[in-house]
Coordinates of C-alpha atoms in Angstrom, one line a residue:
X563 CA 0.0 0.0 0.0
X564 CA 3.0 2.5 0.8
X565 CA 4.3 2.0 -2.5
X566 CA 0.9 2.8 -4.1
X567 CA 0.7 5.7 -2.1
X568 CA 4.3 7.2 -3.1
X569 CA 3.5 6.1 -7.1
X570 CA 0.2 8.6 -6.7
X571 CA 2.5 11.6 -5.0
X572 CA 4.8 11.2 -8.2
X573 CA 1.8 10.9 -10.8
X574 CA 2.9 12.8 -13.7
X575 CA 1.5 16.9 -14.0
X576 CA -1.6 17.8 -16.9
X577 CA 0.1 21.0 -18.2
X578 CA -2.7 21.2 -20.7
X579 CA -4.6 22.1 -17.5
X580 CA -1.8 24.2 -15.8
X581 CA -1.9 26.7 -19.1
X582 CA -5.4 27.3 -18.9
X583 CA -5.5 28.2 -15.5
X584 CA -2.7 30.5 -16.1
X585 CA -4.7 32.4 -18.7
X586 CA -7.6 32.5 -17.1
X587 CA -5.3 34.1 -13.7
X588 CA -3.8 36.3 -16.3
X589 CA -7.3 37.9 -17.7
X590 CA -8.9 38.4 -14.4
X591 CA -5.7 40.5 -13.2
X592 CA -6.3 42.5 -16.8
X593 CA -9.6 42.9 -16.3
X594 CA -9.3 44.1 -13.1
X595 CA -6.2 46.8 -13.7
X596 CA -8.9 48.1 -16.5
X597 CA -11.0 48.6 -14.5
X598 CA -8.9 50.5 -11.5
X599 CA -7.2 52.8 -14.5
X600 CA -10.7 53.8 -15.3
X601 CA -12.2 54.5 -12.1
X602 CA -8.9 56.2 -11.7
X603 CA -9.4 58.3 -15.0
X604 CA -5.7 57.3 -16.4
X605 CA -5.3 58.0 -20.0
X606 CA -5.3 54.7 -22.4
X607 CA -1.5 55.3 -23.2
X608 CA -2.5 53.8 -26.8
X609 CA -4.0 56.5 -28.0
X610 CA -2.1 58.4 -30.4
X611 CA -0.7 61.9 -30.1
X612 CA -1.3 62.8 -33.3
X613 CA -5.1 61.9 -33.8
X614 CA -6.1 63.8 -30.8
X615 CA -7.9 67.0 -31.3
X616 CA -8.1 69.8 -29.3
X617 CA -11.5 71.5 -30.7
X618 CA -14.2 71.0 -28.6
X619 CA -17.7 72.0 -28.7
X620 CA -18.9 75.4 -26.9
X621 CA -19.7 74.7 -23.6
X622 CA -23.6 75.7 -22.4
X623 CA -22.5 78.3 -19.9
X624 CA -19.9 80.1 -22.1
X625 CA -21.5 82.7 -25.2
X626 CA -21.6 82.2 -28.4
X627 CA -18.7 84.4 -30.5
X628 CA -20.8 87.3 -31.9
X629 CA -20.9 87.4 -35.4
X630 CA -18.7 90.6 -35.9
X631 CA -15.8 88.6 -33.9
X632 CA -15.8 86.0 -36.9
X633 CA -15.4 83.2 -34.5
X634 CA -15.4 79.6 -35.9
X635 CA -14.8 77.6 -33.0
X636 CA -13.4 77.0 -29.5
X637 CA -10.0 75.7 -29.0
X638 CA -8.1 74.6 -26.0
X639 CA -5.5 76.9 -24.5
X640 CA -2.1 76.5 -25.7
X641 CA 0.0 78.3 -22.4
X642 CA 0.9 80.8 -24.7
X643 CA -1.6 83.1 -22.8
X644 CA -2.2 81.5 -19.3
X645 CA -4.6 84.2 -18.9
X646 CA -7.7 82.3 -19.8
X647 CA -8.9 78.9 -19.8
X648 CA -10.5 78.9 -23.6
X649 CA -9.7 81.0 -26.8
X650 CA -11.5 80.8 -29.5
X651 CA -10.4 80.7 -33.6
X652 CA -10.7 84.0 -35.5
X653 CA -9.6 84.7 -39.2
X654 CA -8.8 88.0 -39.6
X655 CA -9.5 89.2 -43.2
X656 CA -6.9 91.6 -44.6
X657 CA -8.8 94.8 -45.3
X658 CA -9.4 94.5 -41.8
X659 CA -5.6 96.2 -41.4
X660 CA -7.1 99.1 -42.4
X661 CA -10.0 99.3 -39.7
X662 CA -10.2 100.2 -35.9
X663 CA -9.5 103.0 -33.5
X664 CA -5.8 102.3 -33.6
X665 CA -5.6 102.4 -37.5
X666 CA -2.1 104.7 -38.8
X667 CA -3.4 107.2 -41.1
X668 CA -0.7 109.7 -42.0
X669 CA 1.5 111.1 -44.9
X670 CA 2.9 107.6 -45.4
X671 CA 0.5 105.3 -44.7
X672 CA -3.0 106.3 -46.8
X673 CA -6.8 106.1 -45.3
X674 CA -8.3 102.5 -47.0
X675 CA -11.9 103.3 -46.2
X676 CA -11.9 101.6 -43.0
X677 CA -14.6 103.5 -41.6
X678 CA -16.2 102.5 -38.4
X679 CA -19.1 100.2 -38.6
X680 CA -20.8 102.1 -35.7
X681 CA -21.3 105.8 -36.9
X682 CA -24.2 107.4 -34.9
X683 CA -25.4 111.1 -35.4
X684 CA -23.8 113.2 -32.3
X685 CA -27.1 114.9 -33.0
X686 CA -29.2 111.8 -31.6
X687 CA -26.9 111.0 -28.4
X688 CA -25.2 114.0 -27.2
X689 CA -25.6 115.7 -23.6
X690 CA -26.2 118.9 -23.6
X691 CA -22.4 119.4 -22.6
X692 CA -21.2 120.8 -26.0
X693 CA -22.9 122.0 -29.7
X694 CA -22.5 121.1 -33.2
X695 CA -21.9 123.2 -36.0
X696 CA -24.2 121.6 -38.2
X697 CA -26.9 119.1 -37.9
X698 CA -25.7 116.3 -38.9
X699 CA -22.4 114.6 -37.4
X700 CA -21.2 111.2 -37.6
X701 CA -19.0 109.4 -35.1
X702 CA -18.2 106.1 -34.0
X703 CA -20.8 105.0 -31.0
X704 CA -17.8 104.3 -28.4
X705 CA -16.0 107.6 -29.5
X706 CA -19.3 109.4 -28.7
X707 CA -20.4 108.0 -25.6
X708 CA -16.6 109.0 -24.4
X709 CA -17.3 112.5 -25.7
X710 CA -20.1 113.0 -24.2
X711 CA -18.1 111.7 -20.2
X712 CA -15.5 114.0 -21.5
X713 CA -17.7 117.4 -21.9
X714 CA -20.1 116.5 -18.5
X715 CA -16.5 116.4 -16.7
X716 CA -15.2 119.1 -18.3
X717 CA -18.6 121.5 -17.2
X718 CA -18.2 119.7 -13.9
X719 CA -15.1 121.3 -13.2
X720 CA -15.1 124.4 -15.2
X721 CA -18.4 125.7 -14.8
X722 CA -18.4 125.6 -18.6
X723 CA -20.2 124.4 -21.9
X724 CA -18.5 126.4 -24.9
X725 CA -17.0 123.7 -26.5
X726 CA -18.2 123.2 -30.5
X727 CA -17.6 120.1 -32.4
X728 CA -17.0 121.4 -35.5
X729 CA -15.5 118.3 -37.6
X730 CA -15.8 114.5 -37.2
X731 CA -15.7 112.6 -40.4
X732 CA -16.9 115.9 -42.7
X733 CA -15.5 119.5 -41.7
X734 CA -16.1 122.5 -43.7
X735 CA -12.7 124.1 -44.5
X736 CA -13.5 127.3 -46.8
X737 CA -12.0 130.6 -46.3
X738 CA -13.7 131.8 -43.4
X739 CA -13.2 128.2 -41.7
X740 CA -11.6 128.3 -38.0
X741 CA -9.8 125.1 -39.7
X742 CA -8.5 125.3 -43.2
X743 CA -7.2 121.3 -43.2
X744 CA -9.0 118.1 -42.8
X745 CA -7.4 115.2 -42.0
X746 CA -7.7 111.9 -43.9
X747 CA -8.2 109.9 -40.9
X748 CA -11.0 111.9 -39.8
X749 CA -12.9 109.6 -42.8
X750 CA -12.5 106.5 -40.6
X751 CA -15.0 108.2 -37.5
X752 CA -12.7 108.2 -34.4
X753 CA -11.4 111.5 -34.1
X754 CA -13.3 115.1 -33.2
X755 CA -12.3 118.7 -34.3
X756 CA -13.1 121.0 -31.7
X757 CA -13.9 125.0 -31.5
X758 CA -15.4 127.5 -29.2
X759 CA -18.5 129.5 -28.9
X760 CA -16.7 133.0 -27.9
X761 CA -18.3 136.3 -27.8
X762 CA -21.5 135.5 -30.6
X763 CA -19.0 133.7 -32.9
X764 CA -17.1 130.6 -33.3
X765 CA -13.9 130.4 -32.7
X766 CA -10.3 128.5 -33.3
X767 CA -9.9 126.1 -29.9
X768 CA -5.9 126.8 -29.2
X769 CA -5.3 124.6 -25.7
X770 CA -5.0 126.9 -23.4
X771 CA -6.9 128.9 -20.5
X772 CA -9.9 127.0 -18.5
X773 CA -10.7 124.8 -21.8
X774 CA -7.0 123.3 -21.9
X775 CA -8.8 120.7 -19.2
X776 CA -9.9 118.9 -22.2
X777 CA -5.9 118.5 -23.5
X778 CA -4.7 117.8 -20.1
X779 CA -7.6 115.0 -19.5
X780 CA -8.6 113.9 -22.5
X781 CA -6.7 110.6 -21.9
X782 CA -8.8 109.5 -19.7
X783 CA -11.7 109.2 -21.7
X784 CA -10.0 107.0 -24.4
X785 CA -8.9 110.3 -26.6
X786 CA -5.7 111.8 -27.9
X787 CA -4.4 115.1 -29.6
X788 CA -3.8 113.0 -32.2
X789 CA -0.6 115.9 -33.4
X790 CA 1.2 116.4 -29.6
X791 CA 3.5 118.8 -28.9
X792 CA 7.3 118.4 -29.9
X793 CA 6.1 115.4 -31.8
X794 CA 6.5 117.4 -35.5
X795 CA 9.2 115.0 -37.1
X796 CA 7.7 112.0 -36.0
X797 CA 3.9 113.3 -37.2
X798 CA 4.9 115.6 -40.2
X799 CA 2.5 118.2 -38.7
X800 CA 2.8 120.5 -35.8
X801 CA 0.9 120.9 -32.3
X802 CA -3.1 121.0 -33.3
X803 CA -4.9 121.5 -29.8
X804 CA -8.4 121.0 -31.3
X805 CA -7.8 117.5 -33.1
X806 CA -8.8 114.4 -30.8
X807 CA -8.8 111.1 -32.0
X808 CA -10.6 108.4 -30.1
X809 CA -8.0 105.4 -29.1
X810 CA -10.0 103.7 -25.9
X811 CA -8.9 104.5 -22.6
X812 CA -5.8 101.6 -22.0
X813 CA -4.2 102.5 -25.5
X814 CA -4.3 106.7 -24.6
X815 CA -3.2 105.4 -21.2
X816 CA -0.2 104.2 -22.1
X817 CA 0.5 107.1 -25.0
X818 CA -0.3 109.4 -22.3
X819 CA 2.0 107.7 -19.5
X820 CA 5.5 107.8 -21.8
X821 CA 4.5 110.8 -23.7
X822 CA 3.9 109.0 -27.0
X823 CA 2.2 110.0 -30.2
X824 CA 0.1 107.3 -32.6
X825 CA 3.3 106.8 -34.8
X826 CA 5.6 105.5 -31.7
X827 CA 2.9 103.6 -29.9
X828 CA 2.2 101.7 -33.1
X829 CA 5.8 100.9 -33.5
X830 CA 6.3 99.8 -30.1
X831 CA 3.3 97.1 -29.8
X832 CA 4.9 95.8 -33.0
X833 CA 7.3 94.3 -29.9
X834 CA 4.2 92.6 -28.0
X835 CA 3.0 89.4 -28.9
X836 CA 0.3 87.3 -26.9
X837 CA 2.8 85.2 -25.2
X838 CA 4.5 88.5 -23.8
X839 CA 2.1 90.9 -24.4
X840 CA 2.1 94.5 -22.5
X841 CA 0.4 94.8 -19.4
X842 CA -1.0 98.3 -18.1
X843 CA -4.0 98.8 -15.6
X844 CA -6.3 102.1 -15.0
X845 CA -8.9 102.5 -13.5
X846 CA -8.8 99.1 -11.5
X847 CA -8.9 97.1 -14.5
X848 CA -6.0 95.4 -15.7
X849 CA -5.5 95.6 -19.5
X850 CA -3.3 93.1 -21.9
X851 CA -2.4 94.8 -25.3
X852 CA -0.9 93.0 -27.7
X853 CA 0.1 92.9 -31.7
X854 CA -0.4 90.3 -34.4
X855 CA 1.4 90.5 -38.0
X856 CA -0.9 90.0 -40.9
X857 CA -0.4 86.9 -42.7
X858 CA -1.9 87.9 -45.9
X859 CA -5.5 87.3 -47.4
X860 CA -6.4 85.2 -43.8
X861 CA -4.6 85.9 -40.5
X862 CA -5.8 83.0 -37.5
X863 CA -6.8 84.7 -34.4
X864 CA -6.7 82.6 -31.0
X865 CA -9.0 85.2 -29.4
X866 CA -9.7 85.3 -25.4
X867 CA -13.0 83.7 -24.7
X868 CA -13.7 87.5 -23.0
X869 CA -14.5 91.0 -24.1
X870 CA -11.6 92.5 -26.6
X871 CA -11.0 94.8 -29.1
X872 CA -8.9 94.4 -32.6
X873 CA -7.5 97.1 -34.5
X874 CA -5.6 97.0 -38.2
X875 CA -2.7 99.3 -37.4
X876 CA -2.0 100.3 -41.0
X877 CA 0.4 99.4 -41.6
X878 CA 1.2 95.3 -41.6
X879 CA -1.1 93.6 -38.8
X880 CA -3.4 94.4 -35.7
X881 CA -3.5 95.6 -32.5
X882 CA -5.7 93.6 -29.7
X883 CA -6.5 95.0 -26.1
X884 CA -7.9 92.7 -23.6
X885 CA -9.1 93.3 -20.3
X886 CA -9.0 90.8 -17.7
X887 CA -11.6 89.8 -15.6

């Protein structure tokens, strides 16, 4: 009986049935890895780079790009501005160079009709701040609105209201004009020619006395003199008091705070790009200003899923401010 007994202990293995029972060991662990890498949320490392795409479809809580924005659709952010969580695709047409507040109009660089798309008549929104010289007067809707903060302020703190508008896109320049010039970038509807009501008659507006409140804080109600003081060679035309043009409040911030005319702050956003663009805050909000080079008949746009504004600059490419929430 022993020897039957130590002939059984020695019976020879079934590895048939030792290799199934190794697979079937083997897909349990699997399965059961799967499943911890999905509760887990781990990324199948299979999945290749290249086929992944980082469109995805507008979120219900986040707006729909307006239709003047051009945007096509919303992209993930690429780090190159950390300053918001979704941008979305813009194609910038090329005419569009030649359109916005920032726009370089000047003996070089011609007007290309890039006139606002938001002329109102002064006569329908204007306080009763300032007068016209005629009846009607165009001018872009966010110029106006800062015109009209400009001339309450200025009667605020002057006690006054003698300011005329006597030019914004049209200006009559006969002989017995107070202006004998117009300027081609008045066409475009962002700049103001201004005169006063003095003694029954209408007269030149030269900077100075009580009404040179409007020079010294035009600024900071998005205007410029768009022809500054000791700015002659870079301008090609010398100081002219009574000709605003309308910018928006960070870009005549910044002209203002290094004492900077159009030509040089064009130039010198030419510098910024979105990965490094400028950074300058007034009024508590903080503004990013940055440039973009044209790329021909279609320039792509990653722009902030936020409020911005693009301007051609002229020349070769646009300008965008952004403030940040």
């Amino acid at each position: 009986m022993a020897g039957k007994a130590r002939k059984r202990k020695y019976k020879k293995l079934r590895w048939d049935r030792v290799i199934k029972t190794a697979v079937v060991i083997a897909g349990a662990v699997f399965a059961i890895d799967a499943g911890i890498r999905n509760v887990k949320g781990e990324p199948d490392k299979n999945i290749n780079a290249d086929e992944f795409s980082t469109s995805v479809s507008t979120p219900d809580n986040t707006p729909e790009p307006s239709s003047e924005e051009n945007g096509i659709t919303f992209v993930e952010n690429d780090g190159k501005d950390t300053k918001s969580e979704l941008l979305f695709e813009t194609l910038l047409p090329e005419n569009q160079i030649y359109e916005g507040r920032l726009t370089l109009v000047n003996e070089y660089y011609e007007e290309n009709s890039g006139v606002s798309k938001k002329l109102v008549d002064l006569a329908d929104v204007k306080n009763n701040c300032y007068n016209l010289i005629a009846e009607t007067m165009m001018l872009d809707s966010d110029a106006a609105e800062a015109l009209n903060e400009l001339m309450r302020d200025y009667n605020n703190a002057t006690d006054l209201s003698d300011f005329v508008v006597y030019g914004t896109t049209k200006k009559y320049t006969g002989e017995d004009s107070c202006y004998s010039e117009f300027f081609n970038e008045s066409k475009l509807g962002y700049t103001v020619d201004l005169a006063l009501n003095g003694y029954g008659e209408v007269i030149a507006y030269d900077g100075k006395d009580a009404e040179g409140w409007v020079v010294e804080n035009c600024w900071k109600y998005g205007f410029i003199v768009r022809y500054p003081q000791g700015k002659n060679d870079i301008t090609g035309h010398s100081y002219c008091p009574w000709h605003l043009r309308y910018v928006g409040k960070a870009n005549a911030g910044v002209m203002h705070k290094n004492n900077i005319c159009l030509e040089e702050y064009v130039e010198s956003i030419s510098a910024y790009k979105a990965e490094n663009p400028l950074e300058y805050t007034y009024d508590s909000v903080d503004y990013m200003i940055y440039s973009i080079d044209s790329e021909g008949e279609s320039t792509r746009f990653y722009a902030p899923n936020s409020t911005y504004s693009v301007s051609g600059n002229g020349k070769n490419g646009f300008i965008i401010t952004v403030p940040k929430d």
